Structures are given as C-alpha cells and as structure tokens.
Short mmCIF file of C-alpha atoms in Angstrom, two decimals:
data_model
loop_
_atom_site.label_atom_id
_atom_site.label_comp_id
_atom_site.label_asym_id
_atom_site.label_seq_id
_atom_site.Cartn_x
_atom_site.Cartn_y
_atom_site.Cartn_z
CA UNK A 1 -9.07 36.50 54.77
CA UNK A 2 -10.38 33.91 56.56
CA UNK A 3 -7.86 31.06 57.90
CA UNK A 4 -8.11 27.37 56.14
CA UNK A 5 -9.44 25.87 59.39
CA UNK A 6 -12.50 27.99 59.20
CA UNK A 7 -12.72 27.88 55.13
CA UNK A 8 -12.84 23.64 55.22
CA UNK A 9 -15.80 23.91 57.91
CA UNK A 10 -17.53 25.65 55.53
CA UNK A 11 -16.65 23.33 52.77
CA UNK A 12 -17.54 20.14 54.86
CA UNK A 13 -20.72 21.41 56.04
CA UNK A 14 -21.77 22.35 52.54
CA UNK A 15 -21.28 18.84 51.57
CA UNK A 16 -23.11 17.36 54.48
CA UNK A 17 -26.05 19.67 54.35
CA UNK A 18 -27.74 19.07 50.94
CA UNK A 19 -24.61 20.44 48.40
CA UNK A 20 -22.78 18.71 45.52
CA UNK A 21 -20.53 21.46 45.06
CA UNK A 22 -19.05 24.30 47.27
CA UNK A 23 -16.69 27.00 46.86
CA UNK A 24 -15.20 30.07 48.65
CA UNK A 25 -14.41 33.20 46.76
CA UNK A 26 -12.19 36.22 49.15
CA UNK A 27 -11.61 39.30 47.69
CA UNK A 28 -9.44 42.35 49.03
CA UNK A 29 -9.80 45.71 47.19
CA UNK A 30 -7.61 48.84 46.84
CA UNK A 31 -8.82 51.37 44.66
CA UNK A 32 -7.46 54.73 44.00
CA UNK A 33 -8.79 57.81 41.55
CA UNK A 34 -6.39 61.23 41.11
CA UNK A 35 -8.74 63.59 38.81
CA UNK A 36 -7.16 66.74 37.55
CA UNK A 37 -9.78 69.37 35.93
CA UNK A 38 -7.68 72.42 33.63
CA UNK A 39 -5.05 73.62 36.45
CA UNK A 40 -7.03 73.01 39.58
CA UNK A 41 -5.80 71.68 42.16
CA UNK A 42 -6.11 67.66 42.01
CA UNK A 43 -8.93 65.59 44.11
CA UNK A 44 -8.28 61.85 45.28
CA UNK A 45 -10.63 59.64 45.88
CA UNK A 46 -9.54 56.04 47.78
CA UNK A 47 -11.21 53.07 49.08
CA UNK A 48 -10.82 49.61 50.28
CA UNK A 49 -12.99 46.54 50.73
CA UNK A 50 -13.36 43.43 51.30
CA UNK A 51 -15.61 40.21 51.96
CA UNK A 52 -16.38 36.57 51.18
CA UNK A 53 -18.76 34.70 48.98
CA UNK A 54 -19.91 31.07 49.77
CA UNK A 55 -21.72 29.69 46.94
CA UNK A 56 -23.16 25.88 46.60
CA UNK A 57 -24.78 23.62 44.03
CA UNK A 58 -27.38 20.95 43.96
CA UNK A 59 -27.69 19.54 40.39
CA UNK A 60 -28.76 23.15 38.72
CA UNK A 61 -29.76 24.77 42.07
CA UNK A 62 -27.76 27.14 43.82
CA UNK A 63 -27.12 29.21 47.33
CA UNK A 64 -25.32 32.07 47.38
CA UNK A 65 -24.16 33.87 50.72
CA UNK A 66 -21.98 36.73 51.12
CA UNK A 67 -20.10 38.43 54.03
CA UNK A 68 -17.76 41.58 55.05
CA UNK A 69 -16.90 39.84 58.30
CA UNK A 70 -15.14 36.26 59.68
CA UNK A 71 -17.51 35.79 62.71
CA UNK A 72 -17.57 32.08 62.21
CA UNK A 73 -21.04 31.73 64.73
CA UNK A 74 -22.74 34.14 62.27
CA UNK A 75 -21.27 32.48 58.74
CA UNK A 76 -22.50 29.35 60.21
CA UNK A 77 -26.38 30.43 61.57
CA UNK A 78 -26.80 32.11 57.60
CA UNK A 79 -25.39 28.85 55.88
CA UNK A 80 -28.14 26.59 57.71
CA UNK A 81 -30.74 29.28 56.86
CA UNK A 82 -29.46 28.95 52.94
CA UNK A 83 -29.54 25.12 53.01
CA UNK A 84 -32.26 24.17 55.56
CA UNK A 85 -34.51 23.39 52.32
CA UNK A 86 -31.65 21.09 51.12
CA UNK A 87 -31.53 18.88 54.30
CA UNK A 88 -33.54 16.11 52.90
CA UNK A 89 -31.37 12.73 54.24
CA UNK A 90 -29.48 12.69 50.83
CA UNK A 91 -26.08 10.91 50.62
CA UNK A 92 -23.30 13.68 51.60
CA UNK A 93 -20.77 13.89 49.04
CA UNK A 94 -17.26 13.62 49.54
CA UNK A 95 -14.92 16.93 48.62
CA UNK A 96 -11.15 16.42 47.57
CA UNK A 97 -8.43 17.61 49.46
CA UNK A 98 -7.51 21.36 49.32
CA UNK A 99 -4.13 21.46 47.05
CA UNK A 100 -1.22 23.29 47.93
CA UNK A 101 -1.99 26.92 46.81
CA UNK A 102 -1.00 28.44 43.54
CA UNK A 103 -0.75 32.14 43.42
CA UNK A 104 -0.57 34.19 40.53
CA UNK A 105 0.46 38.30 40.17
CA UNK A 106 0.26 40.84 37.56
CA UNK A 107 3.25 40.71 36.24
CA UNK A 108 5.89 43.49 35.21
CA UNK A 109 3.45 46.10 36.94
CA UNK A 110 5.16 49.31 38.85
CA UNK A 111 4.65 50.79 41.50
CA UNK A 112 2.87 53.90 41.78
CA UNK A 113 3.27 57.53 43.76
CA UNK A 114 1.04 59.85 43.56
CA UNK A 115 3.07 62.72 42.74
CA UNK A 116 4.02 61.26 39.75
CA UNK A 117 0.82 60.37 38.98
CA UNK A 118 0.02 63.78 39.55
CA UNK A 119 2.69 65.34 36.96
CA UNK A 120 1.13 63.53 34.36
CA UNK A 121 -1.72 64.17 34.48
CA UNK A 122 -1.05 68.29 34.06
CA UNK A 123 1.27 67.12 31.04
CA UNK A 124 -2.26 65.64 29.67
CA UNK A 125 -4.11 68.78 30.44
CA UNK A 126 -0.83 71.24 29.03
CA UNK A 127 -0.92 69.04 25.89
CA UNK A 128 -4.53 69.03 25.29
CA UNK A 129 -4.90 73.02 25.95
CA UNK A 130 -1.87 73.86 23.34
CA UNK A 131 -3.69 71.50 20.56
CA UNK A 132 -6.62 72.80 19.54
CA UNK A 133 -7.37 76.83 20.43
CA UNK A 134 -11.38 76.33 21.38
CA UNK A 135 -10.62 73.72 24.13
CA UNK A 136 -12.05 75.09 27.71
CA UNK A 137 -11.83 72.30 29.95
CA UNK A 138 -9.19 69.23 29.78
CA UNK A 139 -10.17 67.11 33.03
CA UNK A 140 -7.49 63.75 33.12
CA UNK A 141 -7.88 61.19 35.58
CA UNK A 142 -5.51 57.95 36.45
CA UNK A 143 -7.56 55.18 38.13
CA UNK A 144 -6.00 51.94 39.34
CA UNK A 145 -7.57 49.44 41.18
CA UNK A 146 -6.10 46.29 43.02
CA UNK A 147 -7.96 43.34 43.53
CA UNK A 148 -6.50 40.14 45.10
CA UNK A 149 -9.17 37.25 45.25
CA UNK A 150 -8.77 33.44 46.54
CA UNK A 151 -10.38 30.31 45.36
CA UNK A 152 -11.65 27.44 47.73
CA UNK A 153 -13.54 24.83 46.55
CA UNK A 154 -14.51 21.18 47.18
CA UNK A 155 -12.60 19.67 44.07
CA UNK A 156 -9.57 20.76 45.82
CA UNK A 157 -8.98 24.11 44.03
CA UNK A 158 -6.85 26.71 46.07
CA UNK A 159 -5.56 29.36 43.90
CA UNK A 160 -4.64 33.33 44.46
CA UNK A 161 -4.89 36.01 42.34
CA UNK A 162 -3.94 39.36 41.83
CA UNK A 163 -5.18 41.84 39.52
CA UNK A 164 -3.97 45.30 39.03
CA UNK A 165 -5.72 47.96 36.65
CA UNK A 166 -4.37 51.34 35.45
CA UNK A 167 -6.45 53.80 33.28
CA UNK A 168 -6.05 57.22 32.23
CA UNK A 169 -8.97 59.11 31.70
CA UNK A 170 -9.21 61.95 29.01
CA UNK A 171 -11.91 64.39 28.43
CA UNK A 172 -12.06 67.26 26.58
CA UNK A 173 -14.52 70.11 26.10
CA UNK A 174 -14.37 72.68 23.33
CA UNK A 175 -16.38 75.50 22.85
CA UNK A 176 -17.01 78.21 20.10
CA UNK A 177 -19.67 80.79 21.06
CA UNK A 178 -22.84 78.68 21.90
CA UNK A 179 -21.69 75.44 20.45
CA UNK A 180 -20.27 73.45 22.28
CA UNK A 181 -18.58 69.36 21.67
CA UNK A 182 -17.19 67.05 23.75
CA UNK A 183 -14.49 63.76 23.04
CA UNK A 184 -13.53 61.10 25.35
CA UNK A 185 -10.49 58.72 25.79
CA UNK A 186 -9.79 55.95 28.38
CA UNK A 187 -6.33 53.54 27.36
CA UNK A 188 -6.14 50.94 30.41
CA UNK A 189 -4.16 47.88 30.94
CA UNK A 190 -4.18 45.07 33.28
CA UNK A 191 -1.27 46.64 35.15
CA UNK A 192 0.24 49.77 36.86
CA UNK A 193 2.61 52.78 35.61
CA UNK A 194 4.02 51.37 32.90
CA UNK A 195 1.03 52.48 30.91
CA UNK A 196 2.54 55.76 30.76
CA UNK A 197 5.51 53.90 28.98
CA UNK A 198 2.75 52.20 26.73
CA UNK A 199 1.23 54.84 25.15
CA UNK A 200 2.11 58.24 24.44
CA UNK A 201 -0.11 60.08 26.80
CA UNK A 202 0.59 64.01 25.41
CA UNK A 203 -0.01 62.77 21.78
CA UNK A 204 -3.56 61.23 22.91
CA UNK A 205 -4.44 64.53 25.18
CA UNK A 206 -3.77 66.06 21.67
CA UNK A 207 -5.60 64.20 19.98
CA UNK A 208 -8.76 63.95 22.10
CA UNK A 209 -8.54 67.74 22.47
CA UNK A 210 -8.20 68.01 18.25
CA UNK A 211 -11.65 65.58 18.50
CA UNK A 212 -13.34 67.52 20.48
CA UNK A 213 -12.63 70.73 18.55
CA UNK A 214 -13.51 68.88 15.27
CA UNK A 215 -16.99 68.16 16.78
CA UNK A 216 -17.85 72.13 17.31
CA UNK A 217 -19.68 72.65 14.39
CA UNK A 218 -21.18 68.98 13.35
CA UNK A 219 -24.09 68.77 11.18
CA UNK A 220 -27.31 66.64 11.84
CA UNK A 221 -27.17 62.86 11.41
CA UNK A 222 -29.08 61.59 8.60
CA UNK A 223 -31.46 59.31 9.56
CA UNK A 224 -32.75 55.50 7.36
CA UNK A 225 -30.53 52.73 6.02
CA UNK A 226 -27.26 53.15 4.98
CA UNK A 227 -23.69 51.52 4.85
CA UNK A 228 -21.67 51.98 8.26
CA UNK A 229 -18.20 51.84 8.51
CA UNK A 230 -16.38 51.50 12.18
CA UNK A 231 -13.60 52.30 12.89
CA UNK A 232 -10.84 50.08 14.41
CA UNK A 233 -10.81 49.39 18.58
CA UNK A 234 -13.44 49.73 21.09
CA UNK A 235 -15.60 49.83 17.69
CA UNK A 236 -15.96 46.08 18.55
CA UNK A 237 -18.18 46.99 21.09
CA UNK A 238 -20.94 46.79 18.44
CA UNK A 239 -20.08 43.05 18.44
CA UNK A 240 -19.78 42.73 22.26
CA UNK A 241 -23.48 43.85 22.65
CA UNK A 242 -24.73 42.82 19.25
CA UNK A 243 -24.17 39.25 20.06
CA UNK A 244 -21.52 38.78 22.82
CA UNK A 245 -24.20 39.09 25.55
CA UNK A 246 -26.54 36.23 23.39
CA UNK A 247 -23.41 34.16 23.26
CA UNK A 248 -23.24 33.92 27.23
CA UNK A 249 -24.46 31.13 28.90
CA UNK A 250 -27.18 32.35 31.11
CA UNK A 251 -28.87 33.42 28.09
CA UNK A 252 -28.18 29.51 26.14
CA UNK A 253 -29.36 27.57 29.11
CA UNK A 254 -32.46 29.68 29.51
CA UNK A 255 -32.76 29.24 25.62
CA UNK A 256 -33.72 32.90 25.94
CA UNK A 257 -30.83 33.77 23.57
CA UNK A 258 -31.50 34.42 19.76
CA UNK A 259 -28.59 31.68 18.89
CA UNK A 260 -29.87 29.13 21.22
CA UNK A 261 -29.77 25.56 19.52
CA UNK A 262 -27.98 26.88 16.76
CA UNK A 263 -24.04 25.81 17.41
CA UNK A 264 -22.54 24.66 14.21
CA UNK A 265 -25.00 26.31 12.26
CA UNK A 266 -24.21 29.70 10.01
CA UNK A 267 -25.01 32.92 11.91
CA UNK A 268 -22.58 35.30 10.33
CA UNK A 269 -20.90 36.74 7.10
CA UNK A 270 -17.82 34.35 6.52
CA UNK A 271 -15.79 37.44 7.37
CA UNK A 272 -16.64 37.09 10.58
CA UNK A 273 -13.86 35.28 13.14
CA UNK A 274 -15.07 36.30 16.60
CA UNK A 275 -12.95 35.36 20.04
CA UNK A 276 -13.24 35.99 23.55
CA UNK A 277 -9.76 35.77 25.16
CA UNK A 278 -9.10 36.15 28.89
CA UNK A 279 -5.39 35.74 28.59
CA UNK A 280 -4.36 38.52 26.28
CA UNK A 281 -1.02 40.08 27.55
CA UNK A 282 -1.90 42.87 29.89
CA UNK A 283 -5.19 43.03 28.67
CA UNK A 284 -7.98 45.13 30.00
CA UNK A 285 -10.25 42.07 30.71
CA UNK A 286 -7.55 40.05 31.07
CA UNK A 287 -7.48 37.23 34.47
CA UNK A 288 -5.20 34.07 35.25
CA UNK A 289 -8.10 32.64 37.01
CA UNK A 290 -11.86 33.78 36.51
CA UNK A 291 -13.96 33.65 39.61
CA UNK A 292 -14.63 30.37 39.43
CA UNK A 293 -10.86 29.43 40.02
CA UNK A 294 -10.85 28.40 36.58
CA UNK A 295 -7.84 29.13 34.15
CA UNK A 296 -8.84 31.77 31.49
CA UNK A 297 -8.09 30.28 27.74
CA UNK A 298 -9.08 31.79 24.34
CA UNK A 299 -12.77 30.84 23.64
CA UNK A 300 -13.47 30.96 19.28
CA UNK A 301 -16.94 32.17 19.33
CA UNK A 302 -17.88 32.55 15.56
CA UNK A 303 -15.34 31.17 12.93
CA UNK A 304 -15.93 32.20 9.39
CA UNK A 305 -19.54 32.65 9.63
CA UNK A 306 -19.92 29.66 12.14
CA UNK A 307 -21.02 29.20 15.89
CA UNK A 308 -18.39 27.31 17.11
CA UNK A 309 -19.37 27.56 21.08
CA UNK A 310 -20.36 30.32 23.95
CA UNK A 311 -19.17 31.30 27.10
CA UNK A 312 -19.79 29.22 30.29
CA UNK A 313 -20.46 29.26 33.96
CA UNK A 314 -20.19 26.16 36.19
CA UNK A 315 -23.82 26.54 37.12
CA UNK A 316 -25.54 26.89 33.67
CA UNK A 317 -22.64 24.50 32.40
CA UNK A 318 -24.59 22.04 34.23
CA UNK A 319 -27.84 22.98 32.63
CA UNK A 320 -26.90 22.52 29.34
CA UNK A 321 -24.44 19.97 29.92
CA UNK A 322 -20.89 21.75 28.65
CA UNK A 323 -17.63 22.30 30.99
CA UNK A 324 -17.05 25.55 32.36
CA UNK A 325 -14.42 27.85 29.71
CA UNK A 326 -12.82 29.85 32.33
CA UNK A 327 -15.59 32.82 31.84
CA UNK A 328 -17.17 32.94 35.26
CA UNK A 329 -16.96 36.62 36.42
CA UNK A 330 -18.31 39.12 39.29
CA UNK A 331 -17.91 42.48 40.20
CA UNK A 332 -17.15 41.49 43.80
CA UNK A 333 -17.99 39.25 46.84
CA UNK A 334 -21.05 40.20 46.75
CA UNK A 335 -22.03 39.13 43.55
CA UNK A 336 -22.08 35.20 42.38
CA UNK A 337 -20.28 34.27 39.56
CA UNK A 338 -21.80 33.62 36.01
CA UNK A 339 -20.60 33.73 32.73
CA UNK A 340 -19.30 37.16 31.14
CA UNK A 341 -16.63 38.56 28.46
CA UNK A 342 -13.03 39.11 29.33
CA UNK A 343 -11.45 40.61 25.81
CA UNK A 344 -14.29 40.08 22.69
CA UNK A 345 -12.42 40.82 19.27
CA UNK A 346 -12.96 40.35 15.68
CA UNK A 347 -10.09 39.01 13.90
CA UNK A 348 -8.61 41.02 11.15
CA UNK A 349 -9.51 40.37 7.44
CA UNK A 350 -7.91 41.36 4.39
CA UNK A 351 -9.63 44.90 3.42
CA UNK A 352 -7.90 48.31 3.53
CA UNK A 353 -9.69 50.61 5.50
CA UNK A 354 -9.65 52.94 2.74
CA UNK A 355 -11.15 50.80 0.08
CA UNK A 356 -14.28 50.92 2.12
CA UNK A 357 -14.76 54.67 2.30
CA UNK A 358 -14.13 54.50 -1.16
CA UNK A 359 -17.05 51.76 -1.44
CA UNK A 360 -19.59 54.13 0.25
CA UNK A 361 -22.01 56.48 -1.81
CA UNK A 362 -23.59 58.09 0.75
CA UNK A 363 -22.93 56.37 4.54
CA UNK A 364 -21.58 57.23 8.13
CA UNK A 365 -18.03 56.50 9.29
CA UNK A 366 -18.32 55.61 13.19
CA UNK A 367 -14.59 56.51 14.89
CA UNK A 368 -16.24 55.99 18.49
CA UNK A 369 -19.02 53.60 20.03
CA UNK A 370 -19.75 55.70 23.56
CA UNK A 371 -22.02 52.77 24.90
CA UNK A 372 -25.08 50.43 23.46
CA UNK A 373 -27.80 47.87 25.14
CA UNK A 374 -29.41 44.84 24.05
CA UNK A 375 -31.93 42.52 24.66
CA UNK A 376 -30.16 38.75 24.84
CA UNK A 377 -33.61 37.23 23.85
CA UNK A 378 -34.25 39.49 20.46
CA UNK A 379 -30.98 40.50 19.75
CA UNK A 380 -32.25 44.06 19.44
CA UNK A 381 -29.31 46.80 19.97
CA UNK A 382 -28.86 50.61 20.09
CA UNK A 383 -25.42 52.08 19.90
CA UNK A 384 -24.77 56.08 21.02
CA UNK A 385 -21.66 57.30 19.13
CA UNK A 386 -19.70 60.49 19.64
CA UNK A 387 -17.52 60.79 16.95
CA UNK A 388 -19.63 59.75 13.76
CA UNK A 389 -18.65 61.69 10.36
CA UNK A 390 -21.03 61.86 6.88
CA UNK A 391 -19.12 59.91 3.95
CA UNK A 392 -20.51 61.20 0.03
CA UNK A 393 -19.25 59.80 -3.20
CA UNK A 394 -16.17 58.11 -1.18
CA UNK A 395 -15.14 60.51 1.05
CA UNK A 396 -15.63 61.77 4.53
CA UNK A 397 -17.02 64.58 4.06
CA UNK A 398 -18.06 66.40 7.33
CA UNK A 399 -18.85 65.34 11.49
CA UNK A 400 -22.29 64.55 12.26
CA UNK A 401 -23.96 64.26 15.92
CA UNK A 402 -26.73 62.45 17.95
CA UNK A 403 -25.86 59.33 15.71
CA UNK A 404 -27.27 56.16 16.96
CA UNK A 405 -27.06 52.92 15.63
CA UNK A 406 -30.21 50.26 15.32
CA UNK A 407 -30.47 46.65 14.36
CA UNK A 408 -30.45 43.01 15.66
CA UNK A 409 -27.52 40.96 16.45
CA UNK A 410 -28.42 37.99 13.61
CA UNK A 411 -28.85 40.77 10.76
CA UNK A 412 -25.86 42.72 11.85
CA UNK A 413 -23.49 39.28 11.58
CA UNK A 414 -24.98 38.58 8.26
CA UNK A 415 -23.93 42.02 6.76
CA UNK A 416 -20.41 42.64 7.50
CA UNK A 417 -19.64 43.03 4.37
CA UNK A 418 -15.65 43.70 4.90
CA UNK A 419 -13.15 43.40 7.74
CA UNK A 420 -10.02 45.66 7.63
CA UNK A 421 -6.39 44.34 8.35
CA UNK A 422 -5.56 46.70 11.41
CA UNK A 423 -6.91 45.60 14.45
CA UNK A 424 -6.94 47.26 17.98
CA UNK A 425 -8.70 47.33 21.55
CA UNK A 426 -10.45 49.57 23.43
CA UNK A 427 -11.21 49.45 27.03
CA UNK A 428 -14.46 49.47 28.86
CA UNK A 429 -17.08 48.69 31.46
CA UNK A 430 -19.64 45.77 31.11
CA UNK A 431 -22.61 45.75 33.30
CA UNK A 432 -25.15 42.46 34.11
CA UNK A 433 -26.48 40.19 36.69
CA UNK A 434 -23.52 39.97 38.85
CA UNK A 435 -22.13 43.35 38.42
CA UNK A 436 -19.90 45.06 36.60
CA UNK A 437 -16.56 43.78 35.14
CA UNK A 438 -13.51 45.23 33.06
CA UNK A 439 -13.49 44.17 29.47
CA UNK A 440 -11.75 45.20 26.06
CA UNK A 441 -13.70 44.94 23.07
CA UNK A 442 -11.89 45.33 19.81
CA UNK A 443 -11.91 45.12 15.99
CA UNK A 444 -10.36 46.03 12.81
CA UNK A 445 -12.18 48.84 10.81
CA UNK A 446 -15.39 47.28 9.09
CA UNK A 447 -18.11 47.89 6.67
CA UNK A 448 -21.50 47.28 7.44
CA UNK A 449 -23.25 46.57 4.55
CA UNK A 450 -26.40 48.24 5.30
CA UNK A 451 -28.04 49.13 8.95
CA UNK A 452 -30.63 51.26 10.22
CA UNK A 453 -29.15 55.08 11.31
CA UNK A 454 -31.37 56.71 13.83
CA UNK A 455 -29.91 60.72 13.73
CA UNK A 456 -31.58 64.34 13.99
CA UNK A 457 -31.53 65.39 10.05
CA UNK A 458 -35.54 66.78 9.29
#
C-alpha cells in the first residue's frame, strides 16, 4: 500500500487542482479455489492482486484513476491529465486532517489448510454419490477470497478493512438413459472454515444430489398467467432484480428508474417489508465499511407497501441531494464506487407455506431462482429457474423445466398476495457498472398472485 506521505500529496493536490472531494481506495486480494470433480484428483486455482483507486468530485462531476503500481512520478503525470479541465483559478478547498486509523476484521473466521479443505470436499462428493442411484458427476468446490481495502479521504476518513469469504460449491448431475438434470448449491458466509461448522455439508451434497435426480424426468412448463409460489432463500432474488436494481441510486438521480419521484408513495402489496442490510452477522454481502469508507447500516426500502428510501452513493447523493447510506460498492480498484445491494430481504409475514399450495388451482412452485435481468428504466425482468414443480388442485404435483419467469417490477410488488413466516438467504453474485459484488438475497416463501410463465408446454 502506498505510505501516508505519498497518499496526503495526492489528497492536497486534488484539492488544489479543481476538486471538492478526494479519496483513496487500496485493495489487496487473496483468492483461492480447490474444485473436486467425482474422485479425481483436486485442481487449485490461486491469485493475488492489488492496486489503488483515486477518485475526485466537483459538485456532480467526477475523475476516476486507477493503478497496480506506487510510482509516485507516474500517479502524479495521470492525476494532472484527469484534472487539467478542472484547473480553472477556483478557490482550493481545504481537506480535514487524516484521523488516527480504525481497522476492522472478520471476526471469529479460521484459518484454513488445504488438506482439510480437501477432505471435505470428497465427503460432499461420497455423500452426494450414496443419495440418489442416477447421480454421475458430483463436482464440490470451496472458494474463499480475502480482501483487505483502506479508506483515505479529504474529510479525514482513514479506516481498514478486511473481508473474508468462504463458499462451498455443489453440483450435481444425474442421468437416466438420455435424460439427463442438473441441481446446484452454493452456502457462503462472510468468513472462513467455520462454514463447515455452519451447515451440514453431507446433508446438502444429499440433498442437491436427491434434486438433481428428481429433475430426470420433468415435464414441460406450462406456459400464460398463473399463481407462483417461491420458495424461501435466494428466492428473493426475484425482488433483488425486480426492483432492487430501480431502487439504486444511479438509476433515481438519472430519474431513469420506474420509482423515481415516487418516495412515500404506495408501490407494493402491504405485505411487502423490503430491507437492504450490510451488517447482517456473517452475511454474504455483509461489510463494516462500504467502499466509500462509510459504515454499512440497515437501509428499509419498502415498508408495508411504502417507498420509504433507496440506496446511495456519495456522487449521485449529491445529485439528488440525500447523504450517502453506506451502499457504495466495487468489484475492485479498478472500478469506482456507486451504489449497490449488500443483503436485500423480504421480511417474513404471517402465512404458512402450506396454506398457499393449498390456495393454488393450477400454478408453479419455484424452489430455485438460477439468475434473472432487468431493465432499471422499465422494470421489465426475466427469471431462469431450475427447480420449478407443477401445483393442481393444491398440490405439487410433478417437476417441470425451462421455466422462466416474466413481468415488471411495479406489477410484481402489487401482487404478492402472501408472505410466509420462514425466512432464509441465499448467496450470490451481482453484476453492474462497477463490477461485480457478493450479495445475499433472501425471503420467506411467497405467493404471487398472478404472473406471466414463459415454459415449453405446446
């Protein structure tokens, strides 16, 4: 990292040369992936990085820079290039003394050795080939992923933080003559080993193995509009892309979002409680600081039907005049920081998850959301799920495949029709305009009211 001679340089020459605002975001990067396939032998992938990002403001303009080096001569000759527009005789600004730093760790996280890392991952693959007699390839992986980042800015902010990620990858393929079915599993925490200790690893090879097997001989999807229920966990994703991405401040300050102007206002069934929470124990998307050197909090998004607020960046804080909510998030150096989820989660209702099947005529149950898009401005969303089952007359009646789910963010609010009492998370990837992050999406079961089902049925 570079030292704090060289880092309040670049702060004071930021402030003399045209910026209001200046920070300094370091990052150093460990990363490490084990991947065992049936009873090969393992392959490990490793890597390190790292780098620096200078970013600085004017009012709502910005300059972003970004480095793998400390060659102060060459930092120096790229910041004049950035800000040689912005050297227009206006007043410097004066920047606040750098505090005394403040460093925070994962806490509780073990250590890791590979070996052990290693045995586990064959107990996955054992446990998944003994459960379910058509399985012909268990691959496991354990990822983990160490990022330590520091914060410099002109208001005095000096913080350090490390983040450690552990996940344990699950996939199993079954096969039965020429069908064949896949199902997919991917627990992670904002830690190390001790997810092992978290969840019962053999029980979920087992049971992703049992999915997979269940999936062999799936029927067409129906296709039109019908009720949808989803299942609890990374089920929330729906509500992550549905409006999640609208509720981010790049899209409000553009007022390219389908919610713009409309805080305080209705958008959603009063079922609907939804929070984005960057401080969630251990938590997938979980931060002390986001990149912005901000503290993460608990942001209420939607409560009981109403926009309470979205998620925002320094930057397009400025543009539509709200402080930052500790949200600001990259993928690395390279990237600057805006706005993004950490942990997105419906809060539980008061419906049984069985009273919904019951509720259903003729409907899909989803158990798994594999990934979705959406288009900030519309609203407009498509969903891919791979383990989607046919309810009739109140019950589940068989699997389905090539289910995809259709709609718009603003009708999809309006119909949740009922929110189950058994909430859980799920762990994923989000990818935007400064890279991709770690977040956990989550939700108790719900019913959809009515959406549109795009499937293979003729």
């Amino acid at each position: 990292m570079i030292s704090y001679e060289l880092a309040e340089k670049i702060l004071d020459y930021a402030v003399t040369h045209g910026g209001d605002y200046a920070e300094i975001f370091e990052e150093e990067k460990t990363y490490s992936k084990i991947t065992l396939t049936n009873q090969e032998s393992p392959t490990i992938l490793t890597g390190q990085e790292e780098g620096t990002g200078i970013r600085i403001l004017r009012g709502t303009q910005s300059r972003y820079i970004a480095v793998s080096h400390t060659d102060e001569a060459e930092i120096f000759k790229m910041m004049k290039t950035a800000l040689k527009d912005w050297a227009d005789g206006k007043e410097h600004m004066e920047r606040s003394v750098l505090k005394q730093p403040e460093i925070f760790q994962t806490q509780g996280a073990k250590n890791t050795v590979t070996a052990e890392k290693i045995r586990l991952l064959r107990e996955c693959v054992q446990s998944g080939k003994h459960a379910a007699s058509h399985i012909v390839r268990m691959q496991t992986s354990c990822v983990e992923d160490c990022q330590t980042v520091r914060l410099i800015n002109t208001e005095g902010c000096n913080t350090q933080d490390e983040r450690r990620k552990m996940r344990l990858y699950i996939k199993a393929t079954a096969r039965d003559g020429k069908e064949s079915a896949e199902s997919y599993t991917g627990p992670g925490i904002m830690g190390g080993m001790e997810l092992f200790g978290q969840i019962d690893f053999r029980k979920t090879a087992e049971k992703t193995a049992r999915s997979a097997q269940a999936l062999l001989h799936a029927k067409p999807c129906p296709t039109g509009r019908m009720p949808v229920i989803i299942a609890n966990g990374f089920g929330g994703l729906l509500f992550h892309e549905a409006c999640g991405h609208s509720l981010e401040a790049s899209s409000m300050a553009d007022k390219g979002s389908e919610f713009s102007g409309k805080i305080g206002t209705q958008i959603a069934s009063e079922k609907v409680t939804l929070v984005d929470d960057g401080t969630v124990p251990g938590g997938w998307g979980s931060l002390h600081i986001d990149d912005e050197g901000i503290p993460t909090r608990r942001n209420v998004l939607i409560e009981k039907g109403i926009l309470k607020g979205c998620l925002v960046d320094r930057l397009d804080g400025r543009r539509l005049g709200m402080p930052p909510t500790g949200s600001a998030r990259r993928e690395n150096y390279r990237y600057a920081p805006v706005a993004r989820m950490t942990n997105t989660f419906l809060l539980p209702g008061e419906d049984a998850a069985d009273e919904m099947i019951h509720s259903v005529t003729r409907g899909l149950y989803v158990k798994n959301i594999h990934a979705g898009s959406v288009n900030p401005v519309t609203g407009e969303f498509n969903f891919y799920t791979n383990e989607t089952f046919l309810i009739e007359n109140g019950r589940i009646v068989c699997p389905v495949h090539n289910a995809t789910l259709i709609g718009t963010g603003r009708e999809i609010l309006r119909k949740v029709e009922m929110v189950g009492t058994d909430p859980a998370m799920g762990q994923g990837f989000c990818y935007a305009g400064s890279g991709a992050v770690y977040i956990g999406a989550g939700q108790p079961t719900v019913k959809i009211a009515e959406m549109t089902v795009g499937g293979d049925e003729v």
